[in-house]
Short mmCIF file of C-alpha atoms in Angstrom, two decimals:
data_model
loop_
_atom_site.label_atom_id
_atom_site.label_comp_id
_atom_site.label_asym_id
_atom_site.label_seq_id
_atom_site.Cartn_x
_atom_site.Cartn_y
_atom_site.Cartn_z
CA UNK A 12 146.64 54.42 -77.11
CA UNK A 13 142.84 53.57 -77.52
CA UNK A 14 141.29 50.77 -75.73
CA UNK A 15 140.52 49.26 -79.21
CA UNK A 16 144.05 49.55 -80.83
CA UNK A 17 145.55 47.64 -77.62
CA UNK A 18 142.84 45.22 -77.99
CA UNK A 19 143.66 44.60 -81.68
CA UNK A 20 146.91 43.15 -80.77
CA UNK A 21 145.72 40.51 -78.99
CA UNK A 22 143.70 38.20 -81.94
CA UNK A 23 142.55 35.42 -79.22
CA UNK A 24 141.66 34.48 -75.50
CA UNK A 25 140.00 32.29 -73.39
CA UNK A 26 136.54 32.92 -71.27
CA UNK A 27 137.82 32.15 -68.06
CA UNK A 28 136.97 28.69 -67.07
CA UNK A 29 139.69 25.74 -67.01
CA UNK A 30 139.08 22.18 -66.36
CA UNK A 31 140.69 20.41 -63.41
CA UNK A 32 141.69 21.99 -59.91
CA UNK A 33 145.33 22.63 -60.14
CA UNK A 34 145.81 26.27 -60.26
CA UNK A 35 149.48 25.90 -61.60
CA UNK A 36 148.90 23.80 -64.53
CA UNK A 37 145.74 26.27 -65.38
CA UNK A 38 147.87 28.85 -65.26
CA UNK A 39 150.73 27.64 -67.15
CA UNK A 40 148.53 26.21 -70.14
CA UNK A 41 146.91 29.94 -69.87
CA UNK A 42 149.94 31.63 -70.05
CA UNK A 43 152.04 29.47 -72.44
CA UNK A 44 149.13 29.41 -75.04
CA UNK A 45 148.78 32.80 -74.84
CA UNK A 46 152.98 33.65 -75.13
CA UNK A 47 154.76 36.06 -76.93
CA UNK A 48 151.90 38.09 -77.97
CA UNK A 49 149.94 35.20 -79.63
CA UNK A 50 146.89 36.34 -77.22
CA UNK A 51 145.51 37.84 -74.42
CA UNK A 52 146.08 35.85 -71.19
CA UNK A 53 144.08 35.52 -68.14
CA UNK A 54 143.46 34.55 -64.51
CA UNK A 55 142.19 30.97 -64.77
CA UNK A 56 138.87 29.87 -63.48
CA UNK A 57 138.37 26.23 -61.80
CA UNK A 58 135.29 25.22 -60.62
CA UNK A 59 135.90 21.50 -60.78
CA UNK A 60 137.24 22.34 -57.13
CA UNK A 61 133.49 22.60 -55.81
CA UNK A 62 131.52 25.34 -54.10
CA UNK A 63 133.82 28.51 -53.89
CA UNK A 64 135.46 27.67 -56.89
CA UNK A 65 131.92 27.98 -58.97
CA UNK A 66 131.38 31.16 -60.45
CA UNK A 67 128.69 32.61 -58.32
CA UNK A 68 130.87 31.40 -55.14
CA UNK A 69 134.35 32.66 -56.52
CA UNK A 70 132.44 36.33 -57.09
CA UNK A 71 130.90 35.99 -54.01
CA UNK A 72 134.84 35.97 -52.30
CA UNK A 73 135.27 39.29 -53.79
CA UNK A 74 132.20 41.02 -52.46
CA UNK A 75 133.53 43.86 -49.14
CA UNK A 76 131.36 43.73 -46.12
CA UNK A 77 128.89 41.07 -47.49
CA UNK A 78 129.25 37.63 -47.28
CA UNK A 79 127.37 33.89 -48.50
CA UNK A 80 127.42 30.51 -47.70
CA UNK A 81 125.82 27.11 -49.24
CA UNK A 82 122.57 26.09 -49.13
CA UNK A 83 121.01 23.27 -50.79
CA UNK A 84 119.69 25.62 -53.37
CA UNK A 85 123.30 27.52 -53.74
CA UNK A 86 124.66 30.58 -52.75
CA UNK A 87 122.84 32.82 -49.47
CA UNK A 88 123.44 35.48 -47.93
CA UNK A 89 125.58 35.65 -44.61
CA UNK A 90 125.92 37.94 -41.57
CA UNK A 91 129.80 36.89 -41.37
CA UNK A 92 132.12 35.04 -43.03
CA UNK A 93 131.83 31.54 -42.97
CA UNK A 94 133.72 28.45 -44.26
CA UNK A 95 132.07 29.17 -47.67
CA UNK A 96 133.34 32.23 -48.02
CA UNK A 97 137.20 31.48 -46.57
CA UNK A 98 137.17 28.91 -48.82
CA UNK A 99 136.77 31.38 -52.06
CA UNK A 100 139.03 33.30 -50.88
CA UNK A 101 141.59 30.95 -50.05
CA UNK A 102 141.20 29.71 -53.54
CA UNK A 103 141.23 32.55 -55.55
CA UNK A 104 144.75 33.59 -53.52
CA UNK A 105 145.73 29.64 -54.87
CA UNK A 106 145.02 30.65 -58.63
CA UNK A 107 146.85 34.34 -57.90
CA UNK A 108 150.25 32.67 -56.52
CA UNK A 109 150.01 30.45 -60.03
CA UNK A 110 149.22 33.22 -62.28
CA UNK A 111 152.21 35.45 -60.34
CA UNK A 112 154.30 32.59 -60.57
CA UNK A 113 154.25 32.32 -64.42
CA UNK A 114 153.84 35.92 -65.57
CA UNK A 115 156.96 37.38 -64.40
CA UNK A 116 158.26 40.00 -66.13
CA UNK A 117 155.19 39.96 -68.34
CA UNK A 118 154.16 43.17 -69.58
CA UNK A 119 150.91 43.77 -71.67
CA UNK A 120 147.13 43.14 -71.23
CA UNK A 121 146.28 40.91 -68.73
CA UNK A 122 142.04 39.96 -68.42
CA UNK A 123 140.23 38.96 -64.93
CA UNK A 124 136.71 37.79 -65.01
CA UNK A 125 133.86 38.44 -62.34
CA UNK A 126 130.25 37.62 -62.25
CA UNK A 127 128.50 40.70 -63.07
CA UNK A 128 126.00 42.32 -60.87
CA UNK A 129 122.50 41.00 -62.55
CA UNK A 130 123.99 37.36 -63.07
CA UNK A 131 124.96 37.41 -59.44
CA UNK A 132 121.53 39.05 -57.81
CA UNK A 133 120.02 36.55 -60.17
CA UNK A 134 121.94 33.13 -58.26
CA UNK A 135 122.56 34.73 -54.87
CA UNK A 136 119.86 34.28 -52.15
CA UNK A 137 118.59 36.49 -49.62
CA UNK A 138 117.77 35.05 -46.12
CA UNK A 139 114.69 34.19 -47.16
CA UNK A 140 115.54 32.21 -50.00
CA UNK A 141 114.51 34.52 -53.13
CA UNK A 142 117.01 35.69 -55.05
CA UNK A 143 118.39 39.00 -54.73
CA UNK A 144 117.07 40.42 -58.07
CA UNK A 145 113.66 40.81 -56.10
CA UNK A 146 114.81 43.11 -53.93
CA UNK A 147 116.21 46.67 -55.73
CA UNK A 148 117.21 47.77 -51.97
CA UNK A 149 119.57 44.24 -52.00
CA UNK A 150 120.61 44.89 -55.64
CA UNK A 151 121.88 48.54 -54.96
CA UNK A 152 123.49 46.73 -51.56
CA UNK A 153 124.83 44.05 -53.89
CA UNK A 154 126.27 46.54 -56.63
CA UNK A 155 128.39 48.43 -54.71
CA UNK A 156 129.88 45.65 -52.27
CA UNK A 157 130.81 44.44 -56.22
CA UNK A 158 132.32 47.64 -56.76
CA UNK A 159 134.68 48.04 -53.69
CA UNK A 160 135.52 44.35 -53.58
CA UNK A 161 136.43 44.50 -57.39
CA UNK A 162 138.56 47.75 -56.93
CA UNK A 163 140.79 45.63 -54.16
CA UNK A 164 141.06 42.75 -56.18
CA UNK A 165 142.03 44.41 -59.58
CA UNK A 166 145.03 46.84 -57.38
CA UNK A 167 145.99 42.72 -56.01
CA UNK A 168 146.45 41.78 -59.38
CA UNK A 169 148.74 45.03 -60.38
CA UNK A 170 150.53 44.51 -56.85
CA UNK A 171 151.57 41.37 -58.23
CA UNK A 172 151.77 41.60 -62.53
CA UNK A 173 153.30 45.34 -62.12
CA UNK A 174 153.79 45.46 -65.72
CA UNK A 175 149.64 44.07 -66.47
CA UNK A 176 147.23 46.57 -67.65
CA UNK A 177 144.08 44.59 -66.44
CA UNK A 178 141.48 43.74 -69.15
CA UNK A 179 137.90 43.75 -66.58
CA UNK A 180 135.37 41.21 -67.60
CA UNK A 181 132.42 40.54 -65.78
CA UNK A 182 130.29 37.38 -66.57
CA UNK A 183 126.38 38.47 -67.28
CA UNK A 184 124.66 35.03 -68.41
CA UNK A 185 121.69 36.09 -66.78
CA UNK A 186 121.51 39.20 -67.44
CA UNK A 187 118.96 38.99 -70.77
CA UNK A 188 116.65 36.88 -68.37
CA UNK A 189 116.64 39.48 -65.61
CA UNK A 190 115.97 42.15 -68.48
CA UNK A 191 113.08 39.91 -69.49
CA UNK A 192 111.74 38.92 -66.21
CA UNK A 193 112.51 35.63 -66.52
CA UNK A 194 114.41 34.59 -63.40
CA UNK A 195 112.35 32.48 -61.69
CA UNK A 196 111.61 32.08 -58.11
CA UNK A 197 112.83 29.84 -55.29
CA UNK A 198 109.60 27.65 -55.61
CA UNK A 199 109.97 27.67 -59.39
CA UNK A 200 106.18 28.63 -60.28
CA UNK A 201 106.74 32.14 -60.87
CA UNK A 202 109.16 34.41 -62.23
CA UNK A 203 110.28 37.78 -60.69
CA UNK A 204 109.47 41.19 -62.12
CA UNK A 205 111.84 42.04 -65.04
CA UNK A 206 114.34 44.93 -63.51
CA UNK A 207 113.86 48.50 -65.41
CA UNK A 208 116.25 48.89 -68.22
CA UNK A 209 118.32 51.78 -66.59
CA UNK A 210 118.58 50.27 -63.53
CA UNK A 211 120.64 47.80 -64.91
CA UNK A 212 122.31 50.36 -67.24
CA UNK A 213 123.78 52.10 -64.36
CA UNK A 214 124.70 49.00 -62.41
CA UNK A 215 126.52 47.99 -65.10
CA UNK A 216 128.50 51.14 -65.85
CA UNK A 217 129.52 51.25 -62.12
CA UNK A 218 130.83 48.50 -62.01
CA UNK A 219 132.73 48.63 -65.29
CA UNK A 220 133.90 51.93 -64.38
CA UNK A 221 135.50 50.12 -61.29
CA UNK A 222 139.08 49.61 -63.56
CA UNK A 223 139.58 53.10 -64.39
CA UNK A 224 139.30 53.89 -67.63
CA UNK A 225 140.78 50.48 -68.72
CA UNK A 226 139.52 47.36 -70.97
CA UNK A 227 136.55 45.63 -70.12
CA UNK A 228 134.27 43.38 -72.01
CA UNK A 229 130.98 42.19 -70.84
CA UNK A 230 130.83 38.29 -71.01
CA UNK A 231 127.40 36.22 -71.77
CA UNK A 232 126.98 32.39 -73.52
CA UNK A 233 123.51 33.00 -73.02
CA UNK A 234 120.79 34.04 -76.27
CA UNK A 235 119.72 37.37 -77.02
CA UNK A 236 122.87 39.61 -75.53
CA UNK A 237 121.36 42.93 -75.30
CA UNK A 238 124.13 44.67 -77.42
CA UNK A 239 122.94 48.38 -77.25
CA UNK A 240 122.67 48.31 -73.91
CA UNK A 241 125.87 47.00 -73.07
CA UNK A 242 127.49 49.83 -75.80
CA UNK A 243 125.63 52.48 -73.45
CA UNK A 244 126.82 51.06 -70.13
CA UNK A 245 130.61 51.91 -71.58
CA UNK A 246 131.62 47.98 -72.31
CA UNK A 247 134.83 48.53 -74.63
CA UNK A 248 134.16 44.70 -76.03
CA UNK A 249 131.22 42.36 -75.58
CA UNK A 250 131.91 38.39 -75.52
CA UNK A 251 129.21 36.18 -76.93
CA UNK A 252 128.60 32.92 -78.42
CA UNK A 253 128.89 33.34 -82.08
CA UNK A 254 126.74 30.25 -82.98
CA UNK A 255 123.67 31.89 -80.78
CA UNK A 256 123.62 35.01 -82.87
CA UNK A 257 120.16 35.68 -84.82
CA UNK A 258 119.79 37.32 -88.03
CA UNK A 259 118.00 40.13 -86.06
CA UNK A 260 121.04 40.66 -83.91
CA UNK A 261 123.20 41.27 -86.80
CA UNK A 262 122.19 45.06 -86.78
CA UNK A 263 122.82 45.87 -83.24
CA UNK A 264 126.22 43.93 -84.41
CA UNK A 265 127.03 46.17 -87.70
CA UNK A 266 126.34 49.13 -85.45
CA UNK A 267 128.60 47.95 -82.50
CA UNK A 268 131.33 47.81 -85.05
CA UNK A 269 131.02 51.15 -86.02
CA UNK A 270 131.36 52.19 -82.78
CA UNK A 271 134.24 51.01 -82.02
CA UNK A 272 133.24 48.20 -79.55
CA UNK A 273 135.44 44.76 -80.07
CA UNK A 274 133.76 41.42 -80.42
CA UNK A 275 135.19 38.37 -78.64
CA UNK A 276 133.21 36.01 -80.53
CA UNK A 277 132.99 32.55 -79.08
CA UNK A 278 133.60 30.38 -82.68
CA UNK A 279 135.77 27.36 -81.20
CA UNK A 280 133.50 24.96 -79.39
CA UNK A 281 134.24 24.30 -75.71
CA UNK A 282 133.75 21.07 -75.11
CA UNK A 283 135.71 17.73 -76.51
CA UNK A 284 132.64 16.09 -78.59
CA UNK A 285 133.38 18.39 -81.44
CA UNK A 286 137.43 17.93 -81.15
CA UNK A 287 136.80 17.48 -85.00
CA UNK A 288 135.92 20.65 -85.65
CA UNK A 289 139.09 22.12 -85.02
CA UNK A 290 141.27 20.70 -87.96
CA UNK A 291 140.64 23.77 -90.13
CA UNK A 292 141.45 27.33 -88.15
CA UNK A 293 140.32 28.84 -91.20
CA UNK A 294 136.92 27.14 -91.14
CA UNK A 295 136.45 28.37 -87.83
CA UNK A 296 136.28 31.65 -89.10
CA UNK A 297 134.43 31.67 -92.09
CA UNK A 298 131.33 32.71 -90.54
CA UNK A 299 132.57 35.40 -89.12
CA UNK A 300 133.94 36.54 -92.55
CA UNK A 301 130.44 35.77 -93.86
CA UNK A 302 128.61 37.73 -91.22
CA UNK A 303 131.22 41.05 -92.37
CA UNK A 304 130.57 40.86 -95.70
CA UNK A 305 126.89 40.19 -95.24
CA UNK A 306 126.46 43.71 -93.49
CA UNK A 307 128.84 45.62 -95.96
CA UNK A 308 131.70 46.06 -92.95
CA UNK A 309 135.24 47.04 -94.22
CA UNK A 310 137.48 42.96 -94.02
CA UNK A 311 140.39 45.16 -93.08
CA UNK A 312 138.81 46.16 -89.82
CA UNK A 313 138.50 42.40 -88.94
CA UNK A 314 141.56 42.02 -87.38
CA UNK A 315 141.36 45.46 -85.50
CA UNK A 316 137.66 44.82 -84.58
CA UNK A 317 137.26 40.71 -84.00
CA UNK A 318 139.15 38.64 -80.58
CA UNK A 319 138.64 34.90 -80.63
CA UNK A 320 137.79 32.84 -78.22
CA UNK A 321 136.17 29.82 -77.14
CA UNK A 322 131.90 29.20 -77.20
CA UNK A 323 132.12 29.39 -73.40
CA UNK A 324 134.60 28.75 -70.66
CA UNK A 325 136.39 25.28 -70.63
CA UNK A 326 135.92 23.70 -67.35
CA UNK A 327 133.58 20.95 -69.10
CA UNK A 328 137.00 20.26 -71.46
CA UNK A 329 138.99 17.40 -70.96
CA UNK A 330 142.72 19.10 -70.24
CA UNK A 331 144.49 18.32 -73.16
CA UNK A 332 141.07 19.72 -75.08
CA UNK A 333 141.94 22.72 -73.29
CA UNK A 334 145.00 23.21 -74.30
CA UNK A 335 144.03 22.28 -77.77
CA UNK A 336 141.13 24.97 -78.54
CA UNK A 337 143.48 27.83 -77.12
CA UNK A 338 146.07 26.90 -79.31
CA UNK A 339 143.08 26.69 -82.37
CA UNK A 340 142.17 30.07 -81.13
CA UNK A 341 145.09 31.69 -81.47
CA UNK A 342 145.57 29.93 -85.31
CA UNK A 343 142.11 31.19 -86.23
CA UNK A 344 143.08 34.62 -85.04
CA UNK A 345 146.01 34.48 -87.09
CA UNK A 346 143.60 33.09 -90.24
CA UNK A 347 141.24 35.85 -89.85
CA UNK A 348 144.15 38.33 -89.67
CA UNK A 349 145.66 37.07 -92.52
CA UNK A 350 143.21 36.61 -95.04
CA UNK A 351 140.21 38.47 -94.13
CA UNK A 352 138.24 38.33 -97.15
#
């Protein structure tokens, strides 16, 4: 079976993020909203919980032989393991006891999220205080401490969902502004030196070759995702904000399509202020729908082609929103699939 066909059975998921800091009741709205097929569950996110639990910080627990603690700034580079870095750890085993606990027996795709290797050189300091992304030594360094600490995490997660086939996404926000040389510095005045195109190419495709042949998606809720470049890197899906996407995207889009790569498009908003916006599943969708017909793409390979999801992760959600736009997610799914025209 094809990474895409498997992925067309699963119409909606969630970024990652969840409000709150109890990694049970994440994981139970995850799971439950996501039952019996409805969608593609995942391993929670909650970075209410403080430094460790952010994003940079959780992906910085992962990382083999390489370690960070907090500074004022945010995340720097360590010689050992510190509290900072116990702390993600012990954390991220919290949210994999929940997940465990309400997954048993579960058998089908199951997605983890990780901050991807530009995003993270981008907010993780060397000694010195730059960021990593200055340094294509510390990059490289970076990279491949990603790699092995992603491969023991991902055979933790099988250890304990034996019947999972793990869905890999890493989170690249930054990764059009470290394409574009705009990361800027510690002191803020200057920005570093955009990274070369195939350097971050090949970053990328290590790391997503790190599950084996399996699912992964590359994540961003930032402007401008560099489509073609994540296609070349081997992403099987990319997951963007659909309300960012420019009319000069749209080709890069049509082509992606074509392809074969999957869109999770971010269409249900994330936060609680537009709570009205979700009365009508099959409003949600009607872009999308709009967007196919627009660049002459078959409305039959919607379903096959199209995964919903949230704008962005959901840790800014109050929890009953949560709970609410997963649900709406999994409705428009089932609008899109059932009337795709």
């Amino acid at each position: 079976m094809s990474e895409k066909s498997e992925f067309s059975a699963y119409g909606a998921t969630g970024i990652g993020s969840m409000p709150g800091g109890d990694a049970r009741e994440a994981a139970k709205t995850v799971v439950g909203s996501f039952a019996d097929g409805q969608g593609l569950p995942y391993l929670p996110e909650l970075p209410a919980r403080g430094p460790g639990a952010d994003m940079i910080g959780r992906t910085v627990g992962l990382l083999e032989e390489m370690y960070g603690h907090v500074e004022p700034s945010g995340w720097r580079i360590s010689d050992r393991p510190g509290r900072d870095t116990r702390r993600a750890r012990s954390w991220l085993g919290e949210d994999l006891d929940a997940l465990e606990e309400f997954t048993q027996g579960y058998e089908g795709l199951l997605k983890v999220q990780a901050v991807g290797p530009w995003t993270l050189a981008a907010g993780l300091e060397l000694r010195g205080g730059e960021a990593m992304v200055a340094d294509p030594g510390a990059c490289r360094d970076l990279a491949g401490s990603l790699a092995e600490g992603l491969r023991g995490h991902l055979a933790e997660v099988r250890r304990r969902i034996p019947g999972a086939e793990i869905v890999l996404q890493l989170d690249e926000p930054s990764l059009t502004a470290v394409l574009r040389g705009r990361v800027r510095s510690a002191s803020g005045y200057r920005t570093y030196r955009a990274v070369d195109r195939q350097v971050v190419e090949g970053a990328l495709r290590d790391l997503l070759a790190v599950n084996d042949g399996g699912p992964t998606t590359v994540h961003s809720c930032a402007p401008d995702v560099p489509f073609a470049l994540l296609r070349r890197a081997g992403a099987a899906s990319v997951s963007f904000d659909f309300s960012l996407l420019t009319e000069r995207e749209e080709e890069a889009i049509g082509e992606a399509v074509e392809d074969g790569t999957q869109l999770l498009l971010g269409v249900v908003p994330s936060l609680d202020a537009a709570s009205a916006a979700l009365s009508d599943p099959g409003g949600s969708v009607m872009g999308v729908r709009t967007l196919w017909n627009r660049l002459g793409l078959n409305p039959g390979t919607l379903a096959e082609s199209v995964v919903i999801t949230p704008s962005c992760g959901l840790a800014g959600a109050s929890p009953a929103y949560a709970r609410t736009a997963l649900a709406h997610c999994v409705r428009a799914a089932r609008s899109l699939a059932d009337n795709p025209e």
